[in-house]
Amino acid sequence: MELNKEIIEILDSHGFSFDSIEEQDNEYYIEMNNGTPAGEDWWTTIWFDGTNAGFIDSLEEVVNDFDVNEEVEIWIPGRGQNGVPNSIEVLLEDAKWKLKQLEELLIDLKGVVM
């Protein structure tokens, strides 16, 4: 299973990298990585049906389900420790940045002709 070359180029142009597409229980997934402005080595997993269109549809679900508040909540207990910013405002801006990156990626991917 491979993604369309154009999809890979768009992922790369948005700063997302991934090692490989994995298969589990007749589904596929990739773990996309990107660095955030606050210095997080951010990973997000996209599960899909193995098709290019399925990848884009699954990314859209991730975008629609992304909750900035929940993303910030994860990091609040570790504020100021192990590289986690102490400022809730920085955490909030970083979470908003993540959502914006995913939204912009989705917009560009929707322009891909399958």
PDB file of C-alpha atoms in Angstrom:
ATOM      1  CA  MET A   1       0.000   0.000   0.000  1.00  0.00           C
ATOM      2  CA  GLU A   2       1.354   3.389  -0.999  1.00  0.00           C
ATOM      3  CA  LEU A   3      -0.166   6.820  -1.049  1.00  0.00           C
ATOM      4  CA  ASN A   4      -0.327   8.809  -4.245  1.00  0.00           C
ATOM      5  CA  LYS A   5       2.963  10.651  -4.904  1.00  0.00           C
ATOM      6  CA  GLU A   6       1.114  13.970  -4.938  1.00  0.00           C
ATOM      7  CA  ILE A   7      -0.335  13.276  -1.473  1.00  0.00           C
ATOM      8  CA  ILE A   8       3.145  12.531  -0.136  1.00  0.00           C
ATOM      9  CA  GLU A   9       4.484  15.745  -1.680  1.00  0.00           C
ATOM     10  CA  ILE A  10       1.668  17.757  -0.065  1.00  0.00           C
ATOM     11  CA  LEU A  11       2.319  16.151   3.319  1.00  0.00           C
ATOM     12  CA  ASP A  12       5.983  17.046   2.945  1.00  0.00           C
ATOM     13  CA  SER A  13       5.235  20.625   1.847  1.00  0.00           C
ATOM     14  CA  HIS A  14       3.210  21.077   5.054  1.00  0.00           C
ATOM     15  CA  GLY A  15       6.071  19.797   7.209  1.00  0.00           C
ATOM     16  CA  PHE A  16       4.543  16.388   7.914  1.00  0.00           C
ATOM     17  CA  SER A  17       6.673  13.291   7.662  1.00  0.00           C
ATOM     18  CA  PHE A  18       5.944   9.615   8.196  1.00  0.00           C
ATOM     19  CA  ASP A  19       8.018   6.462   8.004  1.00  0.00           C
ATOM     20  CA  SER A  20       5.654   3.953   6.483  1.00  0.00           C
ATOM     21  CA  ILE A  21       2.082   2.878   6.077  1.00  0.00           C
ATOM     22  CA  GLU A  22       1.233   0.099   8.495  1.00  0.00           C
ATOM     23  CA  GLU A  23      -1.526  -2.485   8.291  1.00  0.00           C
ATOM     24  CA  GLN A  24      -3.498  -3.819  11.227  1.00  0.00           C
ATOM     25  CA  ASP A  25      -6.746  -5.808  11.174  1.00  0.00           C
ATOM     26  CA  ASN A  26      -7.390  -5.019   7.487  1.00  0.00           C
ATOM     27  CA  GLU A  27      -7.014  -1.278   8.084  1.00  0.00           C
ATOM     28  CA  TYR A  28      -4.087   0.982   7.351  1.00  0.00           C
ATOM     29  CA  TYR A  29      -2.563   3.811   9.299  1.00  0.00           C
ATOM     30  CA  ILE A  30       0.235   6.294   9.168  1.00  0.00           C
ATOM     31  CA  GLU A  31       1.760   8.172  12.050  1.00  0.00           C
ATOM     32  CA  MET A  32       2.420  11.693  10.810  1.00  0.00           C
ATOM     33  CA  ASN A  33       4.990  13.841  12.577  1.00  0.00           C
ATOM     34  CA  ASN A  34       5.488  17.600  12.656  1.00  0.00           C
ATOM     35  CA  GLY A  35       7.255  20.029  14.994  1.00  0.00           C
ATOM     36  CA  THR A  36       5.116  22.730  16.629  1.00  0.00           C
ATOM     37  CA  PRO A  37       6.089  26.345  17.352  1.00  0.00           C
ATOM     38  CA  ALA A  38       6.245  25.513  21.090  1.00  0.00           C
ATOM     39  CA  GLY A  39       8.746  22.741  20.362  1.00  0.00           C
ATOM     40  CA  GLU A  40       6.510  19.676  20.598  1.00  0.00           C
ATOM     41  CA  ASP A  41       7.455  16.686  18.489  1.00  0.00           C
ATOM     42  CA  TRP A  42       3.816  16.261  17.460  1.00  0.00           C
ATOM     43  CA  TRP A  43       2.499  12.926  16.189  1.00  0.00           C
ATOM     44  CA  THR A  44      -0.971  12.222  14.854  1.00  0.00           C
ATOM     45  CA  THR A  45      -2.250   8.878  13.583  1.00  0.00           C
ATOM     46  CA  ILE A  46      -4.550   8.583  10.577  1.00  0.00           C
ATOM     47  CA  TRP A  47      -6.450   5.295  10.171  1.00  0.00           C
ATOM     48  CA  PHE A  48      -7.891   4.675   6.704  1.00  0.00           C
ATOM     49  CA  ASP A  49      -9.118   1.997   4.310  1.00  0.00           C
ATOM     50  CA  GLY A  50      -5.965   1.819   2.204  1.00  0.00           C
ATOM     51  CA  THR A  51      -7.128   4.123  -0.557  1.00  0.00           C
ATOM     52  CA  ASN A  52      -5.997   7.662  -1.296  1.00  0.00           C
ATOM     53  CA  ALA A  53      -9.570   8.931  -1.030  1.00  0.00           C
ATOM     54  CA  GLY A  54      -9.976   7.024   2.228  1.00  0.00           C
ATOM     55  CA  PHE A  55      -6.865   8.716   3.617  1.00  0.00           C
ATOM     56  CA  ILE A  56      -8.252  12.162   2.792  1.00  0.00           C
ATOM     57  CA  ASP A  57     -11.676  11.261   4.234  1.00  0.00           C
ATOM     58  CA  SER A  58     -10.054  10.009   7.442  1.00  0.00           C
ATOM     59  CA  LEU A  59      -7.956  13.154   7.722  1.00  0.00           C
ATOM     60  CA  GLU A  60     -11.159  15.162   7.406  1.00  0.00           C
ATOM     61  CA  GLU A  61     -12.619  13.213  10.330  1.00  0.00           C
ATOM     62  CA  VAL A  62      -9.504  13.979  12.384  1.00  0.00           C
ATOM     63  CA  VAL A  63      -9.872  17.685  11.557  1.00  0.00           C
ATOM     64  CA  ASN A  64     -13.575  17.684  12.431  1.00  0.00           C
ATOM     65  CA  ASP A  65     -12.928  15.847  15.721  1.00  0.00           C
ATOM     66  CA  PHE A  66      -9.918  17.943  16.775  1.00  0.00           C
ATOM     67  CA  ASP A  67     -10.746  19.796  19.988  1.00  0.00           C
ATOM     68  CA  VAL A  68      -8.335  22.571  20.910  1.00  0.00           C
ATOM     69  CA  ASN A  69      -9.482  22.508  24.554  1.00  0.00           C
ATOM     70  CA  GLU A  70      -8.872  18.765  24.867  1.00  0.00           C
ATOM     71  CA  GLU A  71      -5.460  19.156  23.240  1.00  0.00           C
ATOM     72  CA  VAL A  72      -4.475  21.788  25.822  1.00  0.00           C
ATOM     73  CA  GLU A  73      -5.925  19.775  28.705  1.00  0.00           C
ATOM     74  CA  ILE A  74      -3.537  16.915  27.975  1.00  0.00           C
ATOM     75  CA  TRP A  75      -0.526  19.130  28.654  1.00  0.00           C
ATOM     76  CA  ILE A  76      -1.703  21.176  31.672  1.00  0.00           C
ATOM     77  CA  PRO A  77      -0.642  18.615  34.324  1.00  0.00           C
ATOM     78  CA  GLY A  78       2.927  18.678  32.942  1.00  0.00           C
ATOM     79  CA  ARG A  79       3.273  22.461  32.632  1.00  0.00           C
ATOM     80  CA  GLY A  80       6.851  23.597  33.142  1.00  0.00           C
ATOM     81  CA  GLN A  81       8.214  20.040  33.189  1.00  0.00           C
ATOM     82  CA  ASN A  82      10.037  17.907  30.630  1.00  0.00           C
ATOM     83  CA  GLY A  83       9.940  20.619  27.983  1.00  0.00           C
ATOM     84  CA  VAL A  84       6.225  21.371  28.322  1.00  0.00           C
ATOM     85  CA  PRO A  85       5.697  25.152  28.278  1.00  0.00           C
ATOM     86  CA  ASN A  86       4.569  26.644  31.584  1.00  0.00           C
ATOM     87  CA  SER A  87       2.198  29.093  29.915  1.00  0.00           C
ATOM     88  CA  ILE A  88      -1.354  27.945  29.206  1.00  0.00           C
ATOM     89  CA  GLU A  89      -1.497  30.655  26.544  1.00  0.00           C
ATOM     90  CA  VAL A  90       1.475  29.067  24.749  1.00  0.00           C
ATOM     91  CA  LEU A  91      -0.201  25.653  24.990  1.00  0.00           C
ATOM     92  CA  LEU A  92      -3.420  27.133  23.598  1.00  0.00           C
ATOM     93  CA  GLU A  93      -1.658  28.833  20.692  1.00  0.00           C
ATOM     94  CA  ASP A  94       0.210  25.606  19.923  1.00  0.00           C
ATOM     95  CA  ALA A  95      -3.065  23.625  19.856  1.00  0.00           C
ATOM     96  CA  LYS A  96      -4.653  26.224  17.564  1.00  0.00           C
ATOM     97  CA  TRP A  97      -1.594  25.979  15.312  1.00  0.00           C
ATOM     98  CA  LYS A  98      -2.016  22.174  15.118  1.00  0.00           C
ATOM     99  CA  LEU A  99      -5.636  22.525  14.039  1.00  0.00           C
ATOM    100  CA  LYS A 100      -4.718  25.144  11.446  1.00  0.00           C
ATOM    101  CA  GLN A 101      -1.998  22.878  10.030  1.00  0.00           C
ATOM    102  CA  LEU A 102      -4.439  19.987   9.710  1.00  0.00           C
ATOM    103  CA  GLU A 103      -7.098  22.210   8.119  1.00  0.00           C
ATOM    104  CA  GLU A 104      -4.640  23.635   5.572  1.00  0.00           C
ATOM    105  CA  LEU A 105      -3.331  20.164   4.796  1.00  0.00           C
ATOM    106  CA  LEU A 106      -6.877  18.925   4.210  1.00  0.00           C
ATOM    107  CA  ILE A 107      -7.676  21.845   1.885  1.00  0.00           C
ATOM    108  CA  ASP A 108      -4.620  21.087  -0.247  1.00  0.00           C
ATOM    109  CA  LEU A 109      -5.273  17.339  -0.252  1.00  0.00           C
ATOM    110  CA  LYS A 110      -8.862  17.830  -1.380  1.00  0.00           C
ATOM    111  CA  GLY A 111      -7.422  19.361  -4.548  1.00  0.00           C
ATOM    112  CA  VAL A 112      -5.648  16.111  -5.429  1.00  0.00           C
ATOM    113  CA  VAL A 113      -7.128  14.327  -8.408  1.00  0.00           C
ATOM    114  CA  MET A 114      -7.382  10.606  -7.645  1.00  0.00           C
TER     115      MET A 114
END
